[in-house]
Amino acid sequence: MIHVGLTGWGDHRDLYSKDSKSSEKLVDYSAHFPVVELDAAFYAIQPERNMRKWIRETPETFQFIVKAYQGITGHQRGESPFATTDEMFSLYKESLGPLVEANKLSMVLVQFPPWFDCQKKHVDYIQEVKEQLQGFPLAIEFRHQSWYYPEFKEKTLDFLVKNHWIHSVCDEPQAGEGSIPLVPIATSKEQVLLRLHGRNVHGWRNPGNDQKWREVRYLYDYNKDEMVQLANVVRSLHQQSRQVTVLFNNNSGGHAAKNAKQFMQMLDLQYEGLAPKQLEMFEGEW
């Protein structure tokens, strides 16, 4: 199976009519795509009521890729709102319960920051995360290039295989150590994740103004030749793993939904069991 979706559902204006309410956007989104990345879980551990609401608003077969909380991945600044690390992990696991019960948890995405480089203490921490989140399908995404240096690449991939991590393969700008190359290798025969961040080299690095930087970092519109290359990557990954999930994250300029629809056309992907409410604005050739 190949599932195509987006990172989040709130900001893709082309998916919704002008009079769509914020509370209806996930319903509208699930008429177009069978999977979504739940980014809100990165910023705060979500209460049960939110999870159950999102479950109700989506079709039976709809899937969520839930980002790991920022305190788990090392992004958090300042004091932790939790008394202990064990409490943080416990509450995070508890928040995933409704999705597991509803069979709507595709995987948990543990995305480490650009400063999380390839060294022993970080390998040890990855193992700690694995132990804490035992029983959940876990995908790992690196942002520091050292994990894929020639001297470490095979060791990294072997480590992911042996420890049952799903590989998050990325297409992103090649802008130094804080970016990783596209390594189209699945480390699980069950699932592999491909996240498409765009190729905006000049916007990838943080120049010091966080707000403006985040507005342009994912500003990119994939062209047809690039999409053909990525389609070949997906076909290769599908030979290695039963389930390939592709997420478009290039939405600073609103291109993600359009590119995802184009990609689905290219791969001749049609999904059953989507929500019945669907707009027709993406029909036609490109």
Short mmCIF file of C-alpha atoms in Angstrom, two decimals:
data_model
loop_
_atom_site.label_atom_id
_atom_site.label_comp_id
_atom_site.label_asym_id
_atom_site.label_seq_id
_atom_site.Cartn_x
_atom_site.Cartn_y
_atom_site.Cartn_z
CA MET A 1 0.00 0.00 0.00
CA ILE A 2 1.05 3.57 -0.70
CA HIS A 3 -0.65 6.28 1.32
CA VAL A 4 -0.20 9.98 0.53
CA GLY A 5 -1.04 12.77 2.95
CA LEU A 6 0.07 16.06 4.46
CA THR A 7 1.69 17.30 7.66
CA GLY A 8 -1.34 18.74 9.45
CA TRP A 9 -4.76 19.64 8.13
CA GLY A 10 -5.40 23.25 9.15
CA ASP A 11 -3.31 25.34 6.73
CA HIS A 12 -4.06 23.85 3.32
CA ARG A 13 -6.41 26.50 1.97
CA ASP A 14 -6.97 24.81 -1.39
CA LEU A 15 -8.67 21.87 0.31
CA TYR A 16 -11.51 23.88 1.78
CA SER A 17 -14.28 26.11 0.61
CA LYS A 18 -14.21 29.75 1.74
CA ASP A 19 -16.97 29.18 4.27
CA SER A 20 -15.36 26.10 5.88
CA LYS A 21 -15.13 26.42 9.64
CA SER A 22 -11.95 25.53 11.47
CA SER A 23 -13.80 22.75 13.28
CA GLU A 24 -14.72 21.14 9.94
CA LYS A 25 -11.28 21.11 8.35
CA LEU A 26 -10.26 17.61 9.43
CA VAL A 27 -13.52 16.24 8.05
CA ASP A 28 -12.84 18.02 4.74
CA TYR A 29 -9.21 16.86 4.75
CA SER A 30 -10.19 13.22 5.23
CA ALA A 31 -12.24 13.41 2.04
CA HIS A 32 -8.97 13.85 0.13
CA PHE A 33 -6.32 11.83 1.94
CA PRO A 34 -6.20 8.64 4.03
CA VAL A 35 -3.47 9.76 6.46
CA VAL A 36 -2.25 12.89 8.24
CA GLU A 37 0.62 13.89 10.49
CA LEU A 38 -0.55 15.08 13.91
CA ASP A 39 1.83 17.95 14.55
CA ALA A 40 -0.03 19.30 17.59
CA ALA A 41 1.32 16.39 19.66
CA PHE A 42 4.81 17.84 19.30
CA TYR A 43 3.89 21.09 21.04
CA ALA A 44 1.73 19.59 23.79
CA ILE A 45 0.66 16.15 24.95
CA GLN A 46 -2.88 16.01 23.69
CA PRO A 47 -5.79 15.42 26.06
CA GLU A 48 -8.01 12.41 25.50
CA ARG A 49 -10.95 14.59 24.42
CA ASN A 50 -8.95 15.91 21.44
CA MET A 51 -7.92 12.45 20.32
CA ARG A 52 -11.47 11.13 20.55
CA LYS A 53 -12.79 14.16 18.64
CA TRP A 54 -10.33 13.56 15.79
CA ILE A 55 -11.21 9.88 15.76
CA ARG A 56 -14.92 10.72 15.41
CA GLU A 57 -14.24 13.17 12.59
CA THR A 58 -12.37 10.72 10.37
CA PRO A 59 -13.35 7.59 8.44
CA GLU A 60 -12.84 4.15 9.96
CA THR A 61 -9.66 3.39 8.01
CA PHE A 62 -8.07 6.85 8.43
CA GLN A 63 -4.58 6.90 9.94
CA PHE A 64 -2.62 9.34 12.11
CA ILE A 65 1.15 9.71 12.26
CA VAL A 66 1.69 11.29 15.65
CA LYS A 67 4.78 13.37 16.30
CA ALA A 68 6.62 12.69 19.52
CA TYR A 69 6.33 15.42 22.13
CA GLN A 70 9.17 17.99 22.06
CA GLY A 71 10.32 17.01 25.53
CA ILE A 72 10.96 13.51 24.23
CA THR A 73 12.98 14.64 21.21
CA GLY A 74 15.11 17.29 22.96
CA HIS A 75 13.57 20.33 21.29
CA GLN A 76 12.03 21.72 24.48
CA ARG A 77 13.39 24.98 25.89
CA GLY A 78 13.08 26.04 29.50
CA GLU A 79 11.61 24.03 32.34
CA SER A 80 9.69 20.86 31.68
CA PRO A 81 6.02 20.96 32.77
CA PHE A 82 6.44 17.42 34.11
CA ALA A 83 7.90 16.39 37.45
CA THR A 84 9.91 13.53 35.94
CA THR A 85 10.86 12.05 32.60
CA ASP A 86 8.84 8.94 33.45
CA GLU A 87 5.76 11.09 34.01
CA MET A 88 6.22 12.74 30.62
CA PHE A 89 6.50 9.42 28.81
CA SER A 90 3.59 7.95 30.76
CA LEU A 91 1.24 10.80 29.87
CA TYR A 92 2.35 10.75 26.25
CA LYS A 93 1.66 7.01 25.98
CA GLU A 94 -1.70 7.50 27.65
CA SER A 95 -2.60 10.13 25.04
CA LEU A 96 -2.05 7.58 22.26
CA GLY A 97 -4.47 5.09 23.81
CA PRO A 98 -7.63 6.20 21.97
CA LEU A 99 -5.87 6.01 18.58
CA VAL A 100 -4.59 2.53 19.34
CA GLU A 101 -8.06 1.41 20.43
CA ALA A 102 -9.57 2.82 17.23
CA ASN A 103 -6.81 1.22 15.10
CA LYS A 104 -5.94 4.69 13.76
CA LEU A 105 -2.32 5.00 14.92
CA SER A 106 -0.07 4.49 11.93
CA MET A 107 3.15 5.29 13.80
CA VAL A 108 4.81 7.68 16.23
CA LEU A 109 7.34 9.96 14.53
CA VAL A 110 10.37 10.70 16.70
CA GLN A 111 12.07 13.59 14.92
CA PHE A 112 15.34 14.61 16.50
CA PRO A 113 16.73 18.17 16.16
CA PRO A 114 19.62 19.27 13.93
CA TRP A 115 22.06 19.26 16.87
CA PHE A 116 21.32 15.60 17.71
CA ASP A 117 24.41 14.16 16.05
CA CYS A 118 25.84 10.67 15.77
CA GLN A 119 27.55 9.96 19.07
CA LYS A 120 27.25 7.32 21.77
CA LYS A 121 25.18 9.33 24.25
CA HIS A 122 22.60 9.97 21.55
CA VAL A 123 22.52 6.32 20.52
CA ASP A 124 21.93 5.47 24.18
CA TYR A 125 19.09 7.98 24.35
CA ILE A 126 17.46 6.49 21.24
CA GLN A 127 17.48 3.14 23.02
CA GLU A 128 15.90 4.78 26.08
CA VAL A 129 13.12 6.23 23.95
CA LYS A 130 12.56 2.82 22.38
CA GLU A 131 12.22 1.23 25.81
CA GLN A 132 9.89 3.94 27.09
CA LEU A 133 7.63 3.69 24.02
CA GLN A 134 7.80 -0.08 23.72
CA GLY A 135 4.83 -1.56 21.91
CA PHE A 136 4.17 1.41 19.63
CA PRO A 137 5.27 1.52 15.96
CA LEU A 138 8.12 4.06 16.02
CA ALA A 139 9.61 6.01 13.12
CA ILE A 140 12.85 7.94 13.53
CA GLU A 141 13.93 11.03 11.62
CA PHE A 142 17.40 12.48 11.93
CA ARG A 143 18.23 16.08 11.11
CA HIS A 144 22.01 15.93 11.55
CA GLN A 145 23.97 14.70 8.55
CA SER A 146 26.49 12.74 10.63
CA TRP A 147 24.15 9.74 10.91
CA TYR A 148 24.63 9.27 7.16
CA TYR A 149 28.35 10.00 6.88
CA PRO A 150 30.06 7.23 4.86
CA GLU A 151 31.69 5.83 8.00
CA PHE A 152 28.37 5.73 9.92
CA LYS A 153 25.62 5.19 7.34
CA GLU A 154 25.56 1.38 7.33
CA LYS A 155 25.88 1.26 11.11
CA THR A 156 22.96 3.67 11.44
CA LEU A 157 20.73 1.62 9.17
CA ASP A 158 21.76 -1.67 10.83
CA PHE A 159 20.96 -0.14 14.22
CA LEU A 160 17.47 0.84 13.02
CA VAL A 161 16.84 -2.65 11.64
CA LYS A 162 18.02 -4.43 14.78
CA ASN A 163 16.02 -2.16 17.07
CA HIS A 164 12.85 -2.23 14.95
CA TRP A 165 12.73 1.43 14.00
CA ILE A 166 10.81 2.63 10.95
CA HIS A 167 13.07 4.78 8.80
CA SER A 168 11.83 8.28 8.02
CA VAL A 169 13.35 8.95 4.61
CA CYS A 170 13.53 12.66 3.81
CA ASP A 171 13.72 14.85 0.75
CA GLU A 172 15.02 18.21 1.89
CA PRO A 173 17.52 20.93 0.93
CA GLN A 174 21.16 19.94 1.17
CA ALA A 175 22.36 22.79 3.36
CA GLY A 176 25.15 21.48 5.53
CA GLU A 177 25.18 19.36 8.66
CA GLY A 178 21.66 20.36 9.68
CA SER A 179 20.17 18.51 6.73
CA ILE A 180 20.24 14.89 5.68
CA PRO A 181 20.54 13.22 2.27
CA LEU A 182 17.74 11.22 0.71
CA VAL A 183 18.50 7.63 1.70
CA PRO A 184 15.74 5.47 0.15
CA ILE A 185 16.17 2.44 2.38
CA ALA A 186 13.42 0.84 4.46
CA THR A 187 14.54 -0.62 7.78
CA SER A 188 11.19 -2.31 8.44
CA LYS A 189 9.42 -4.74 6.14
CA GLU A 190 6.10 -3.47 7.46
CA GLN A 191 6.34 0.32 7.14
CA VAL A 192 8.50 3.11 5.78
CA LEU A 193 7.90 6.86 5.89
CA LEU A 194 8.87 9.42 3.24
CA ARG A 195 8.60 13.06 4.29
CA LEU A 196 8.96 15.70 1.58
CA HIS A 197 10.16 19.02 2.97
CA GLY A 198 10.86 20.78 -0.33
CA ARG A 199 14.23 21.96 -1.62
CA ASN A 200 14.41 25.58 -0.51
CA VAL A 201 18.15 25.67 0.20
CA HIS A 202 18.30 29.37 1.06
CA GLY A 203 15.40 29.16 3.50
CA TRP A 204 16.42 25.96 5.29
CA ARG A 205 18.81 27.43 7.85
CA ASN A 206 17.61 29.68 10.65
CA PRO A 207 19.17 33.15 10.12
CA GLY A 208 18.19 34.23 13.63
CA ASN A 209 14.64 35.49 13.09
CA ASP A 210 12.57 32.44 14.00
CA GLN A 211 9.20 33.73 12.90
CA LYS A 212 10.13 34.84 9.39
CA TRP A 213 12.34 31.80 8.93
CA ARG A 214 9.53 29.39 9.72
CA GLU A 215 7.29 31.22 7.24
CA VAL A 216 9.65 30.47 4.34
CA ARG A 217 11.51 27.32 5.35
CA TYR A 218 9.11 25.00 3.53
CA LEU A 219 8.43 27.35 0.63
CA TYR A 220 8.77 25.08 -2.37
CA ASP A 221 6.74 23.78 -5.30
CA TYR A 222 7.96 20.43 -6.67
CA ASN A 223 8.17 20.38 -10.47
CA LYS A 224 7.21 17.44 -12.64
CA ASP A 225 10.74 16.09 -13.10
CA GLU A 226 11.30 16.12 -9.36
CA MET A 227 7.99 14.35 -8.79
CA VAL A 228 8.99 11.66 -11.29
CA GLN A 229 12.21 11.12 -9.33
CA LEU A 230 10.26 10.88 -6.07
CA ALA A 231 7.76 8.48 -7.61
CA ASN A 232 10.66 6.19 -8.47
CA VAL A 233 11.86 6.45 -4.86
CA VAL A 234 8.41 5.40 -3.65
CA ARG A 235 8.33 2.43 -6.01
CA SER A 236 11.73 1.33 -4.71
CA LEU A 237 10.60 1.70 -1.09
CA HIS A 238 7.44 -0.26 -1.85
CA GLN A 239 9.57 -3.18 -2.99
CA GLN A 240 11.26 -3.11 0.42
CA SER A 241 8.28 -2.50 2.69
CA ARG A 242 4.59 -3.41 2.70
CA GLN A 243 3.33 0.08 3.58
CA VAL A 244 4.82 3.32 2.23
CA THR A 245 3.47 6.56 3.67
CA VAL A 246 4.34 9.79 1.87
CA LEU A 247 3.82 13.13 3.61
CA PHE A 248 4.18 16.49 1.88
CA ASN A 249 5.50 19.19 4.21
CA ASN A 250 6.26 21.92 1.64
CA ASN A 251 3.44 24.21 2.68
CA SER A 252 4.96 27.63 3.41
CA GLY A 253 3.47 28.76 0.12
CA GLY A 254 0.48 26.41 0.12
CA HIS A 255 2.00 23.92 -2.34
CA ALA A 256 1.73 20.71 -0.31
CA ALA A 257 -1.88 19.78 -1.10
CA LYS A 258 -1.48 20.50 -4.81
CA ASN A 259 1.75 18.50 -5.03
CA ALA A 260 0.21 15.60 -3.09
CA LYS A 261 -2.73 15.46 -5.49
CA GLN A 262 -0.37 15.57 -8.48
CA PHE A 263 1.67 12.78 -6.93
CA MET A 264 -1.42 10.63 -6.46
CA GLN A 265 -2.32 11.14 -10.13
CA MET A 266 1.19 10.19 -11.19
CA LEU A 267 1.07 6.94 -9.21
CA ASP A 268 -2.57 6.31 -10.14
CA LEU A 269 -3.58 6.16 -6.48
CA GLN A 270 -7.25 6.12 -5.54
CA TYR A 271 -8.44 5.47 -2.02
CA GLU A 272 -11.58 3.81 -0.82
CA GLY A 273 -13.21 4.72 2.46
CA LEU A 274 -12.51 8.45 2.38
CA ALA A 275 -15.02 10.87 3.88
CA PRO A 276 -17.88 11.56 1.42
CA LYS A 277 -17.40 15.34 1.38
CA GLN A 278 -14.89 16.14 -1.37
CA LEU A 279 -14.12 19.17 -3.50
CA GLU A 280 -13.28 18.91 -7.19
CA MET A 281 -10.73 21.72 -7.48
CA PHE A 282 -7.81 19.35 -8.08
CA GLU A 283 -9.19 17.57 -11.11
CA GLY A 284 -7.42 17.79 -14.44
CA GLU A 285 -3.95 17.35 -15.85
CA TRP A 286 -0.83 19.25 -14.80
#
